[in-house]
């Protein structure tokens, strides 16, 4: 099972829903990274060996650049800014947490909704 790290843009209901289902989630706010730049948040999630969850389109650009440069990151789950329901996000993220390994997620971007 993988664990997650969220940036400041992730809906609090998603975080609480994951925690209610026993999924280990640390937020950037919990970790003192509320005001840090996106690159630092991605680095922190990688340092902690946690897959990052984000709604931020800038994070897609950052991970694309890292992939192009061969720079390692723990993985990103990108939640599209469309009208996706919180419950659906929670279910999809729970599935990812249970069936994935950190090795499988490393240097990859997963898009929600599936």
XYZ file of C-alpha atoms in Angstrom, residues 60-73 107:
15
model
C 1.843 18.623 -14.465
C 4.384 20.908 -16.111
C 6.887 20.319 -13.316
C 6.569 16.532 -13.471
C 6.785 16.579 -17.296
C 10.008 18.550 -17.084
C 11.403 16.165 -14.487
C 10.542 13.183 -16.657
C 12.246 14.809 -19.640
C 15.348 15.489 -17.526
C 15.410 12.043 -15.922
C 14.780 13.477 -12.442
C 13.119 11.139 -9.940
C 9.856 11.866 -8.133
C 8.073 8.883 -12.085
